[in-house]
XYZ file of C-alpha atoms in Angstrom:
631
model
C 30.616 -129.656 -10.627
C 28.089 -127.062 -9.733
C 29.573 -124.276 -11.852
C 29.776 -126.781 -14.724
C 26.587 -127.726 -14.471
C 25.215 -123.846 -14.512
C 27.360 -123.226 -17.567
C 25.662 -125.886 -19.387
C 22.458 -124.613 -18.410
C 23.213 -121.513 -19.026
C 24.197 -122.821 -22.970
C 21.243 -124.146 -23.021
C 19.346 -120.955 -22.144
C 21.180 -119.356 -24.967
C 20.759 -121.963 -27.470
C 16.963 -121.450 -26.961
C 16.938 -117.478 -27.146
C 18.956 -117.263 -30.473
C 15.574 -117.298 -32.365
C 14.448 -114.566 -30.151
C 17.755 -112.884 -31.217
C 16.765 -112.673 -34.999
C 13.073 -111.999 -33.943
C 14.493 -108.627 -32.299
C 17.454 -108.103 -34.506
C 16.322 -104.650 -35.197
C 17.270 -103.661 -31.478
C 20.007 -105.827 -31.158
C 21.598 -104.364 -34.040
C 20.622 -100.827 -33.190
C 20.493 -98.994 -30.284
C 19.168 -101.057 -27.295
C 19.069 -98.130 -25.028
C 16.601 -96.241 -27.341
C 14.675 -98.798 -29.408
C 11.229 -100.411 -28.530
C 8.376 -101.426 -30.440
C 6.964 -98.413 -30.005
C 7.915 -95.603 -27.087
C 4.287 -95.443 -25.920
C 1.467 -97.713 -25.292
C 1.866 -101.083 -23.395
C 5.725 -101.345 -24.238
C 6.210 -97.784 -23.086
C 4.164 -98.753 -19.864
C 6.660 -102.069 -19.225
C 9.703 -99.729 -19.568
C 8.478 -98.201 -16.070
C 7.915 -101.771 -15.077
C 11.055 -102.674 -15.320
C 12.834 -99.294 -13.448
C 10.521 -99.194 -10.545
C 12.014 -102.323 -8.985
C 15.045 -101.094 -9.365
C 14.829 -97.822 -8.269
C 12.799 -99.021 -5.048
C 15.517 -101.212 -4.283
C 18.422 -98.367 -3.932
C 15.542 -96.631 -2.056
C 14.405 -98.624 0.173
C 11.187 -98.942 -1.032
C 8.372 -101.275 -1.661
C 8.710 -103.029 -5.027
C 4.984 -103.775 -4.813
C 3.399 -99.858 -4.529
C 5.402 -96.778 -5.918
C 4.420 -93.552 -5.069
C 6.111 -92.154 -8.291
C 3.137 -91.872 -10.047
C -0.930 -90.754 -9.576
C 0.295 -88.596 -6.623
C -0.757 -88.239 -3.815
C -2.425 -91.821 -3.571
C 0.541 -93.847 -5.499
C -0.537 -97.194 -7.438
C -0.629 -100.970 -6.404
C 1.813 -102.609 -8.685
C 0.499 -105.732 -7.972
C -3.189 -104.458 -9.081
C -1.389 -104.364 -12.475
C 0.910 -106.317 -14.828
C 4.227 -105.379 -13.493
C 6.222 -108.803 -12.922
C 8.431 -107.226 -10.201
C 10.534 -109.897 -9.775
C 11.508 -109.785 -13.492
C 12.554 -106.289 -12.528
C 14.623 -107.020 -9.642
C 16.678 -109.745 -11.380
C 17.765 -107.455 -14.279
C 18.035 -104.053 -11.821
C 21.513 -104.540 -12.185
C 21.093 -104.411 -16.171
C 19.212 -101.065 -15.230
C 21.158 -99.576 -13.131
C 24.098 -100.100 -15.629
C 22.378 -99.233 -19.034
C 18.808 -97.785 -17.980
C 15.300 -99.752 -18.594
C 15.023 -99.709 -21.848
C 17.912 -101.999 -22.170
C 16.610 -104.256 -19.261
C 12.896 -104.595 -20.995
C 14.857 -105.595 -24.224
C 16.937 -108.475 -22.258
C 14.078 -109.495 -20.802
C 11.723 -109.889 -23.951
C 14.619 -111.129 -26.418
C 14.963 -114.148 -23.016
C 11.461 -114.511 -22.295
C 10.648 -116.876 -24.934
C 14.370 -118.528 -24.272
C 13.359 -119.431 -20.854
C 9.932 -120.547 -21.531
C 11.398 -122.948 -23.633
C 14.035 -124.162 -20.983
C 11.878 -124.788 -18.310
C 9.629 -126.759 -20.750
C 12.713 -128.721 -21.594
C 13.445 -128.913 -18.185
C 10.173 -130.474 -16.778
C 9.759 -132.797 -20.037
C 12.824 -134.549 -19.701
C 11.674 -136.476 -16.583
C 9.444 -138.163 -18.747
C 11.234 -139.112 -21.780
C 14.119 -141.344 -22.630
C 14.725 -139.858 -25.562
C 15.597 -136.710 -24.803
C 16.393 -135.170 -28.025
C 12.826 -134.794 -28.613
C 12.715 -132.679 -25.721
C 14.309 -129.214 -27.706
C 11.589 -129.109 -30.901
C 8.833 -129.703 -27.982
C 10.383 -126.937 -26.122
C 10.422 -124.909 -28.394
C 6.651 -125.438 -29.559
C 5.848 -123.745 -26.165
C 8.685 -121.082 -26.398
C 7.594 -119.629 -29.547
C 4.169 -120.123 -29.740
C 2.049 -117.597 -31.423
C 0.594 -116.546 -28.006
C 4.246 -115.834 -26.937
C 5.174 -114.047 -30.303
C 2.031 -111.482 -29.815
C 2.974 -111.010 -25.875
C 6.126 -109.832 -26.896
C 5.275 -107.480 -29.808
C 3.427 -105.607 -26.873
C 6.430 -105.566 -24.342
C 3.992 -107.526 -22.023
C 7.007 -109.068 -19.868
C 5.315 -110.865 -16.992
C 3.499 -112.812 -19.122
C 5.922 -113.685 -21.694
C 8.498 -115.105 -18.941
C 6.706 -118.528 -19.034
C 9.473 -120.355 -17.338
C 7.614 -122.145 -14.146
C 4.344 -123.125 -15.802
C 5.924 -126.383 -16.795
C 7.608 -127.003 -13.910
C 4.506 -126.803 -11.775
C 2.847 -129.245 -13.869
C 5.748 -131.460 -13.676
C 5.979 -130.607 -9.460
C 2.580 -131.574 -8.960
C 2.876 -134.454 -11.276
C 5.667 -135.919 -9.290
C 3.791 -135.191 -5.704
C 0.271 -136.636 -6.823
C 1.192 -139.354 -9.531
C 4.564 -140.556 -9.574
C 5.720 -140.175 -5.787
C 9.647 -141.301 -6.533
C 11.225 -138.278 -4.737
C 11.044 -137.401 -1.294
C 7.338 -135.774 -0.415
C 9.361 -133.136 1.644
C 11.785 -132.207 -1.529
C 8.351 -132.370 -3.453
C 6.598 -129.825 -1.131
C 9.246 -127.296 -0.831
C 10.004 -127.132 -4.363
C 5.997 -126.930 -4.912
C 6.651 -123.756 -2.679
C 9.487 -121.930 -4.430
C 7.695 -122.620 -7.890
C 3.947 -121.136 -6.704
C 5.762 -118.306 -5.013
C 8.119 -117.518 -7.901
C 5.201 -117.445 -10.319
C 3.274 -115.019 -8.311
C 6.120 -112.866 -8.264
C 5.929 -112.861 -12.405
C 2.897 -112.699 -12.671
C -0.529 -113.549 -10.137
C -2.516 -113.582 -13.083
C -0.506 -116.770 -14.801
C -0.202 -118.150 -11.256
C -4.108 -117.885 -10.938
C -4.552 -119.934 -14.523
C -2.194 -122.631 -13.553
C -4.027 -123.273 -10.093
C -7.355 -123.397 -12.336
C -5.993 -125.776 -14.859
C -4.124 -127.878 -11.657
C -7.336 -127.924 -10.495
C -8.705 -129.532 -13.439
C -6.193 -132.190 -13.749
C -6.428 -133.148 -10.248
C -10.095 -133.752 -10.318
C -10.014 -135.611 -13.547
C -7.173 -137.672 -11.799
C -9.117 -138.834 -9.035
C -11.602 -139.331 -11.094
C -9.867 -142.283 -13.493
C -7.726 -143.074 -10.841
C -10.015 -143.247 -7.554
C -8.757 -146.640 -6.530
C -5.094 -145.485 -6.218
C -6.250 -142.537 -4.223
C -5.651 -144.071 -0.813
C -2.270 -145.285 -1.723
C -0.787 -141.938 -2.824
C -2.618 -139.885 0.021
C 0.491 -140.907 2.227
C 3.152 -139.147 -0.021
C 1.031 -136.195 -1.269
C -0.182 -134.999 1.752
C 2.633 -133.860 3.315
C 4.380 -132.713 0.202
C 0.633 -130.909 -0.207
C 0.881 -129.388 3.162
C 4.024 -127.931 2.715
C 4.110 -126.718 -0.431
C 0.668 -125.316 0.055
C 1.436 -123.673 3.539
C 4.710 -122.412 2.888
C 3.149 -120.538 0.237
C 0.467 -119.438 1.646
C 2.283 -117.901 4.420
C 4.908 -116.558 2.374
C 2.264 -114.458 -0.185
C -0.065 -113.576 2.319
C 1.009 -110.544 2.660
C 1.465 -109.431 -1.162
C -1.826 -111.315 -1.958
C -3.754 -109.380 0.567
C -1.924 -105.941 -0.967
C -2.819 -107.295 -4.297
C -6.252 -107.596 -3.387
C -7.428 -105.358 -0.552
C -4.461 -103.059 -0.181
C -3.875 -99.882 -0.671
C -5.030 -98.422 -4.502
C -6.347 -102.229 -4.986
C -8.241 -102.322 -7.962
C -10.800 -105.284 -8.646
C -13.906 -106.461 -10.659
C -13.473 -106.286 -14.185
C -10.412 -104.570 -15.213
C -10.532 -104.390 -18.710
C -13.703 -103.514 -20.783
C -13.093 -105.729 -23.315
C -12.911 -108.710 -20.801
C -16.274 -110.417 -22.108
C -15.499 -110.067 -25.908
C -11.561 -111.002 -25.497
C -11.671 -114.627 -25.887
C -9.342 -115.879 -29.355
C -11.347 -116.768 -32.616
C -11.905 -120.798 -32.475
C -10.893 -120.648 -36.331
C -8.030 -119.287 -34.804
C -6.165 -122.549 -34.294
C -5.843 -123.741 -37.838
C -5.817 -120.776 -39.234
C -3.779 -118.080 -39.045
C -6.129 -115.157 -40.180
C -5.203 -112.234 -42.488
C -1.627 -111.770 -40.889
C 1.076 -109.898 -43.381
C -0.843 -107.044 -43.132
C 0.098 -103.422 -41.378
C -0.938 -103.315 -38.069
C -5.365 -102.790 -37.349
C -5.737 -99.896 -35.100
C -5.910 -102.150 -32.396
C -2.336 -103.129 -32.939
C -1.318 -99.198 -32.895
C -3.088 -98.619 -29.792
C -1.538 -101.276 -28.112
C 1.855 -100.442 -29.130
C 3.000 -102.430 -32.234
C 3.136 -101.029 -35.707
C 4.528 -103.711 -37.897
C 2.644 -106.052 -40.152
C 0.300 -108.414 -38.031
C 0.988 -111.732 -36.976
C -1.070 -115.205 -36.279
C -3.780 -115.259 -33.763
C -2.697 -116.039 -30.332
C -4.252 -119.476 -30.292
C -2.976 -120.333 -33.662
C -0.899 -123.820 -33.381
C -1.278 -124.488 -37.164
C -1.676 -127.866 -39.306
C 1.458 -129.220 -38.337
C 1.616 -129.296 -35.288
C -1.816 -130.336 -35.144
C -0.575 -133.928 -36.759
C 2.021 -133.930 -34.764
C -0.336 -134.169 -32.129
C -3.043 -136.495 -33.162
C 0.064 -138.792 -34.340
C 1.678 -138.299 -30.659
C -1.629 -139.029 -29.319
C -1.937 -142.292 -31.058
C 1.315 -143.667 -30.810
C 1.465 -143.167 -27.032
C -1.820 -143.970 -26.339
C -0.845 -146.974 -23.880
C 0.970 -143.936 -21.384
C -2.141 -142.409 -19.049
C -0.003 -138.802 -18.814
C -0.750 -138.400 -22.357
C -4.938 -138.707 -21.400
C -4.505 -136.640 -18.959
C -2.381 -133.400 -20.960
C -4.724 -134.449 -24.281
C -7.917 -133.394 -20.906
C -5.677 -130.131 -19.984
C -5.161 -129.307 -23.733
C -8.625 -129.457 -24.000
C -9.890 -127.604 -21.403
C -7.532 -124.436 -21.871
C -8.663 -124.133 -25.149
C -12.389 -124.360 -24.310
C -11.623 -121.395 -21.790
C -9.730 -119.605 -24.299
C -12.405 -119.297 -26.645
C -14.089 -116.863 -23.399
C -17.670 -115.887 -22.913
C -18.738 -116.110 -26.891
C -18.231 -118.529 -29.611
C -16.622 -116.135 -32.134
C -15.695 -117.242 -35.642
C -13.568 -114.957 -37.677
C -17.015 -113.910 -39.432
C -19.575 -114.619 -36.919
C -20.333 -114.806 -33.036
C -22.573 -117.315 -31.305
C -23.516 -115.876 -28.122
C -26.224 -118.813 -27.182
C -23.717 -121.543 -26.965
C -23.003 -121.842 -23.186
C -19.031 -121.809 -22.381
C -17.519 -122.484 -19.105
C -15.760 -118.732 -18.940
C -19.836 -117.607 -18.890
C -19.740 -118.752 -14.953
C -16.125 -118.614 -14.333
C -15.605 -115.111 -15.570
C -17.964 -114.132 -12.745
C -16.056 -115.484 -10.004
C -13.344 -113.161 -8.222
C -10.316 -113.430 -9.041
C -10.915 -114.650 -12.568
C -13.156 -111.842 -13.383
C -10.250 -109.943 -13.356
C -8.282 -111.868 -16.307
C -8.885 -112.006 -20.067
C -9.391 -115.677 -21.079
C -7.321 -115.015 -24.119
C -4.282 -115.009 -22.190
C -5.314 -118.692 -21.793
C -3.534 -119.255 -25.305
C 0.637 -119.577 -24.359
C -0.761 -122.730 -22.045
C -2.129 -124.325 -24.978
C 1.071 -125.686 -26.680
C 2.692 -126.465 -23.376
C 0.004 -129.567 -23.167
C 0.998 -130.355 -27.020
C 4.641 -129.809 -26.356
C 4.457 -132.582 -23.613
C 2.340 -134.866 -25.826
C 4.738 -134.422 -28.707
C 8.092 -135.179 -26.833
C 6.170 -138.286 -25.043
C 5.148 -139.053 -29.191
C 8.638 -138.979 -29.862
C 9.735 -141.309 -26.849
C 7.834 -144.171 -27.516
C 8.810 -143.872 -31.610
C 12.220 -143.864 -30.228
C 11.080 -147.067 -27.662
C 10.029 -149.158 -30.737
C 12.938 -148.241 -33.033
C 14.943 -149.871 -30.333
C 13.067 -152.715 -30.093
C 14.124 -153.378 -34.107
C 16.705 -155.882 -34.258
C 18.311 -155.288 -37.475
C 18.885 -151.929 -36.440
C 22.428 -150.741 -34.435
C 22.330 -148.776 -31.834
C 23.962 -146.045 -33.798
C 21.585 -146.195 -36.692
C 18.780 -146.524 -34.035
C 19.902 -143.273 -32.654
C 20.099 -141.772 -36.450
C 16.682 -142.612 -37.675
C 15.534 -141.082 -34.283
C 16.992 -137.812 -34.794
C 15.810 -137.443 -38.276
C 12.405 -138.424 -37.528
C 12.792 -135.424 -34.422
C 13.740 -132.844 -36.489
C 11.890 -133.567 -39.645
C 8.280 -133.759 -37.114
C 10.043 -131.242 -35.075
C 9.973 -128.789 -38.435
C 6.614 -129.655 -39.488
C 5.094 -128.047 -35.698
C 7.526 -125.030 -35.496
C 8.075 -123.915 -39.127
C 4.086 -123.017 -40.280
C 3.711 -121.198 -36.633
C 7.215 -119.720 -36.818
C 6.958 -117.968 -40.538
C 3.690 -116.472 -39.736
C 5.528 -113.782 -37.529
C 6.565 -110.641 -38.247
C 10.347 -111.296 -38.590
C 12.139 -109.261 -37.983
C 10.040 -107.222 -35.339
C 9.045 -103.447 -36.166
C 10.985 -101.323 -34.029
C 11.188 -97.658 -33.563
C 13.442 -95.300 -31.677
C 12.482 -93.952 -28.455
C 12.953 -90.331 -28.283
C 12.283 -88.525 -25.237
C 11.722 -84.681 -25.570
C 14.437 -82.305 -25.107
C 12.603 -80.745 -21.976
C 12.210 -83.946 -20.491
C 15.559 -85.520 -21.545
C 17.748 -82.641 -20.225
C 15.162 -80.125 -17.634
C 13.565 -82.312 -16.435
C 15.979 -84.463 -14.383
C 17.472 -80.899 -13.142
C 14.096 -80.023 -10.804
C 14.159 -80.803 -7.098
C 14.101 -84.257 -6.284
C 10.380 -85.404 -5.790
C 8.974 -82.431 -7.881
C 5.405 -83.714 -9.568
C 5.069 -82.662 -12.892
C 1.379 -83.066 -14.657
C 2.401 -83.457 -18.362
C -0.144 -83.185 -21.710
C 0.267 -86.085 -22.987
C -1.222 -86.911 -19.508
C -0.412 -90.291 -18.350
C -3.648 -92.350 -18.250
C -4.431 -95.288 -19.903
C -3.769 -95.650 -23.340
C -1.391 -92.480 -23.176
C 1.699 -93.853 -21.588
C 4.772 -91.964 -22.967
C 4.800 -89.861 -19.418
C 5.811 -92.655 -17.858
C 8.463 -93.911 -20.438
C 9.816 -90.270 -20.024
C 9.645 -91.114 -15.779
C 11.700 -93.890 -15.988
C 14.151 -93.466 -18.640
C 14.926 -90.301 -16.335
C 15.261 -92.600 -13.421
C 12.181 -91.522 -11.681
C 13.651 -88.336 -10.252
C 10.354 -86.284 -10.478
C 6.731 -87.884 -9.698
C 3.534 -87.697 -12.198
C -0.197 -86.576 -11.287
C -1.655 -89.360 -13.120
C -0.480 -92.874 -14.416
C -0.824 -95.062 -17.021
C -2.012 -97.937 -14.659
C -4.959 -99.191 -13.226
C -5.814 -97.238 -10.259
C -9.230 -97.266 -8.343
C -12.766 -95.730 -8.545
C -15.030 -94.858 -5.455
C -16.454 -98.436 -5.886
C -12.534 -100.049 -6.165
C -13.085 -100.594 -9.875
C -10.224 -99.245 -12.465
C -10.862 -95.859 -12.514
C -9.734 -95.927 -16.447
C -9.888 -92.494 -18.372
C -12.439 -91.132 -15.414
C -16.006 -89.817 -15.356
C -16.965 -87.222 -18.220
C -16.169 -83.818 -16.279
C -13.640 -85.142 -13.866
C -10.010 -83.672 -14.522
C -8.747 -87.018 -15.392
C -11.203 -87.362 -17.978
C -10.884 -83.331 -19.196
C -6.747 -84.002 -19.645
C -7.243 -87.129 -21.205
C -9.453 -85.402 -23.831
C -6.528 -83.013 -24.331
C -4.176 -85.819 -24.951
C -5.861 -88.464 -27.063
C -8.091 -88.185 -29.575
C -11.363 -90.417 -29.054
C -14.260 -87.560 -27.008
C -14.262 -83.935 -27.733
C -12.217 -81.854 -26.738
C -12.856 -79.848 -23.680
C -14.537 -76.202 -24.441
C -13.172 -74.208 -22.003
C -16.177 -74.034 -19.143
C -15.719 -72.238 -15.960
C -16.234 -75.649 -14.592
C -13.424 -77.051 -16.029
C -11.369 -74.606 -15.430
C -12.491 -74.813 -11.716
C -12.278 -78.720 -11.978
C -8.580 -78.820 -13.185
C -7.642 -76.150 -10.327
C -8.126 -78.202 -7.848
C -6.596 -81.330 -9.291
C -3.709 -78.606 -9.625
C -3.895 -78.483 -5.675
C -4.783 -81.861 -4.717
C -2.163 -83.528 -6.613
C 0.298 -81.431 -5.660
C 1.439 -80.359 -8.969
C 4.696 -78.032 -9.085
C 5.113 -78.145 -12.997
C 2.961 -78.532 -15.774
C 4.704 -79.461 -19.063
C 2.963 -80.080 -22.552
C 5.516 -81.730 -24.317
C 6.284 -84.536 -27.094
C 2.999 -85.633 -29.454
C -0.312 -85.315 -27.946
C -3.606 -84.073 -29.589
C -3.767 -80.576 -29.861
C -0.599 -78.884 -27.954
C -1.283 -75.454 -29.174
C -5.005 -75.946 -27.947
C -4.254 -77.506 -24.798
C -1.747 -74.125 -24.030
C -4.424 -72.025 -24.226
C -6.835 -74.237 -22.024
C -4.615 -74.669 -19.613
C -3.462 -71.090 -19.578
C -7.167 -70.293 -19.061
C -7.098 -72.553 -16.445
C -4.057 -71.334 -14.282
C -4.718 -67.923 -15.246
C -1.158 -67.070 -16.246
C 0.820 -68.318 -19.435
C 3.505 -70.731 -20.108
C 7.142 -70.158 -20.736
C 8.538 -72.015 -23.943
C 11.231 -73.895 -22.899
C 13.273 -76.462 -25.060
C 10.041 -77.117 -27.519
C 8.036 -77.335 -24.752
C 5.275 -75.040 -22.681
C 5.991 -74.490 -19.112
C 3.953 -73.673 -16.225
C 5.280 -73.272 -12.474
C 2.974 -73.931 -10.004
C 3.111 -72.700 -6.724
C 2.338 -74.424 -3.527
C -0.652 -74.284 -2.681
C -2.385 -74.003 -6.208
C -2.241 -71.715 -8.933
C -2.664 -67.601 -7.242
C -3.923 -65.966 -10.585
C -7.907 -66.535 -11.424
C -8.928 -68.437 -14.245
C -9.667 -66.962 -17.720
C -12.842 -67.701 -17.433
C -14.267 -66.140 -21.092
C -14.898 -68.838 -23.831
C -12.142 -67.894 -26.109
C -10.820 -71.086 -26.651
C -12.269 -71.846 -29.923
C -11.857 -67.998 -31.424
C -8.113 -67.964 -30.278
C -6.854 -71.454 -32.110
C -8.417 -70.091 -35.309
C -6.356 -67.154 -34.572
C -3.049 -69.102 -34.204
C -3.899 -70.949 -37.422
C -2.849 -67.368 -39.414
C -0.078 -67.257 -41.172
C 1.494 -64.379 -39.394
C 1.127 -66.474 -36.185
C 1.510 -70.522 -37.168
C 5.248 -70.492 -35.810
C 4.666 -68.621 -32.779
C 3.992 -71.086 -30.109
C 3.078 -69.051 -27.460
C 0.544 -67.479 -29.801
C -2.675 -69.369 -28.009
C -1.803 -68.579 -25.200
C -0.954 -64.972 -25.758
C -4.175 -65.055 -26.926
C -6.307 -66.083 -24.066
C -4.697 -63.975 -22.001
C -4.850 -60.790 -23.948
C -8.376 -60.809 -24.449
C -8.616 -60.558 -20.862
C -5.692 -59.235 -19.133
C -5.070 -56.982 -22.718
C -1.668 -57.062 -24.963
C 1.280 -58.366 -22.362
């Protein structure tokens, strides 16, 4: 009975992916060991995601903090987007096929099991549960969800308990027919399983839960006494179980080691979605705005992320009215309502125009902890799981009064019902669905030749500083890192790590080393001039990071440049070895001085020559000959 019963879940689960299938048909059809979106911004970043858990787990080490990367301090996974328990359910897909394959599973399913636990929660509440699939998949493949995955942004795409909670706390505060123990302890397993995807969508489901169970009490006051009996205890264990059981990873989230907090990303005040946004789809067809590029997706651009479109806007006013008589409908028409007022963020912004006077709830709420630290856009995936509810409840009392017609059979009952579910189920999914970018734009992920076949070869634990250096916005480091199974450790990461004040540190202060390697990497400030101060700045990075090889390698900025700087900087110059320049470091530092004369500038017009455009040691040859004379 059991293993029947997983098998048809398990169908299910598949039935509700095989859209995702022809959304990534481009990897599925390739090479899912070597094809991503793009091998470097926030999809590159995920790939790393995905191997740390795995790796930690044959290591015995924390899946929360990895000190793989920004050595010597390590980062706080949980200070960043890194759904480890995502990563520890497919670690066996890892360990068999590498990361790249297990990010791909896990995108092409994330939308799959969105959908299923919507269908799963819904059905409590509907008799006719055919109506249950289209409004599953309204949530599944909303708009929000298709631009998550486009950026490889797993622990928010795997929106699989969101519904469930709702229904959970539904059942414990409202309804009260199961057992207030049951009720608690699945309450329990749900919060803690979220956090373990994702804090961040835990964090907007307690604020929305919040908001439902004030606006309860507040209809319902006179049935408040009569339900405390049930919900209490159901509240106190599902509340204390969890508390106990994340106090430890919500105090290492927070306060732990390499915690970051405040506002973590800059954009945090402007990021809320376009309130056009939800009729109207924007200027999507076209190739990708640099924003797109940056982020890691270089296709044609899709719908906003709050975009639920005409249809299934009808849908939902029709749903609204024909179950008017059911007070859960009220109360997810409140919820829908109040997500997408905090979606919208701090300012009212139109596609052409931005009214910053109009007061929004995010103004106050973006300044309290915890919430200052998410973008309100992300708001958007929660939308259409209120308007999938209200759409299968639509359905369920059309389906109540077609029974109720006596000239009708059951059979024909039954008929008219399913045509009526798919034709309204068409009319909300199809004008969301063709708005994507179908298939998705993939590309191959190539790692370097150095790093693909040297690399893994150094002692175990070696640190390697690499140009492009891992920071954020520069993440292909990292990609390299895990597709190589984390056998050597990076000075720098692409993650949030903090400042002296415990805010993300970022790209770092103008004359820092982080800042003077990011310059070398990524276009955006000027390029470092070759100062005796940075020279002296990067030296002791060299030493405090505990840097044994420093490898320029793959696409970054200026490679022939950056040899010469950093040649300057060590004082001796690089070997060239598989398309890549070289440095070994000794411990303790680099020995020689730095080349401390400003010949940065005179030396890459030199390499520009004919005579000496192919030589790629020519920079460097260059810096140190003026100094040292011809080698």
């Amino acid at each position: 009975m059991v293993t029947q019963l997983v098998a048809q879940h398990a169908l299910w689960i598949l039935l509700f992916s095989l859209p995702a299938v022809l959304l990534w048909w481009h990897v599925w059809t390739g090479h899912p060991s070597s094809t991503l979106t793009c091998a470097c911004g926030d999809p590159a970043q995920e790939v790393w995601f995905m191997a740390w858990p795995a790796w930690a787990i044959t290591h015995f080490h924390s899946i929360f903090f990895s000190g793989a990367v920004n050595v010597p301090f390590g980062a706080n996974l949980l200070s960043n987007t890194s759904g480890p328990l995502v990563g520890v359910v497919l670690a066996p897909v890892t360990w068999l096929w590498g990361p790249v394959v297990s990010t791909n599973v896990a995108l092409t399913l994330a939308p799959g099991l969105s959908a299923w636990g919507c269908w799963l929660a819904i059905r409590r509440y509907v008799h006719w549960r055919p109506g249950a699939v289209p409004a599953a998949m309204i949530y599944g493949y909303s708009a929000a969800m298709s631009e998550n995955l486009i950026f490889g942004h797993v622990s928010v795409s795997v929106l699989l308990l969101p519904p469930l909670i709702f229904a959970s706390l539904y059942e414990t505060l409202v309804r009260q027919e199961k057992d207030p123990i049951r009720n608690g302890i699945v309450l329990a397993l749900l919060v803690i399983t979220q956090f373990l995807i994702s804090p961040e969508i835990l964090v907007m489901v307690m604020l929305f839960s919040a908001i439902g169970v004030l606006a309860a009490i507040a209809v319902g006051w006179r049935q408040v006494p009569s339900h405390l009996e049930r919900a209490i205890p159901a509240l106190a264990i599902g509340v204390g179980v969890s508390l106990v059981a994340l106090a430890y990873p919500a105090y290492l989230g927070l306060a732990g080691p390499e915690s970051v907090s405040g506002v973590l990303f800059a954009i945090a005040p402007i990021s809320g979605v376009f309130i056009s946004g939800y009729l109207s789809p924007g200027h999507y067809g076209a190739f990708a705005a640099p924003y797109l590029r940056f982020g890691g997706y270089f296709g044609r651009t899709g719908p906003t992320s709050n975009y639920i479109g005409w249809g299934l806007a009808a849908t939902t006013v029709g749903s609204l009215y024909v179950a008017r008589r059911r007070p859960i409908v009220w109360l997810l028409a409140l919820l829908g309502v109040a997500v997408s007022v905090l979606a919208l963020g701090s300012l009212l912004l139109g596609g052409t125009f931005v009214i910053s006077h109009v007061w929004l709830p995010w103004r106050a709420l973006s300044k309290v902890p915890v919430l200052e630290e998410i973008l309100p856009d992300q708001f958007a995936p929660l939308i259409t799981l209120f308007l999938a509810f209200i759409f299968a409840l639509g359905l369920d009392v059309a389906y109540g009064r077609l029974q109720l017609v006596k000239r009708l059979r059951a059979h024909e009952t039954r008929a008219l019902a399913a045509v009526g579910t798919v034709v309204l189920g068409a009319l909300a999914l199809v004008p969301v669905f063709v708005t994507f970018d179908m298939p998705y734009t993939v590309h191959p992920t190539r790692v370097p030749v150095y790093m693909r076949t040297v690399a893994p070869t150094l002692p175990a634990n070696s640190v390697l500083l690499t140009v492009p250096y891992a920071v954020s916005g520069s993440t292909p480091a990292m990609l390299w890192q895990a597709v190589d199974g984390l056998h050597f450790r990076l000075a720098g990461g692409a993650l949030k790590t903090p400042n002296a004040k415990g805010g993300p540190v970022g790209q770092g202060t103008p004359g820092s080393a982080r800042r003077i390697l990011t310059d070398l990497s990524v276009l955006g400030n000027k390029e470092p001039l070759g100062t005796a101060t940075e020279y002296a700045t990067v030296r002791r990075a060299l030493r405090t990071w505990q840097v044994n090889k420093v490898v320029i390698d793959g696409l970054s900025r200026d490679p022939l440049y950056a040899s010469g700087f950093l040649t300057a900087a060590i004082g001796t110059a690089p070997h060239f070895v598989h398309y890549a320049w070289v440095w070994t470091i000794p411990p303790g530092g680099p020995r020689a001085p730095a080349i401390t004369n400003k010949s940065l500038y005179l030396c890459r017009l030199a390499s520009d020559k004919p005579a000496e455009k192919h030589h790629r040691l020519s920079m460097a040859k260059c810096v140190t000959e003026i100094t040292h004379g011809p080698l």
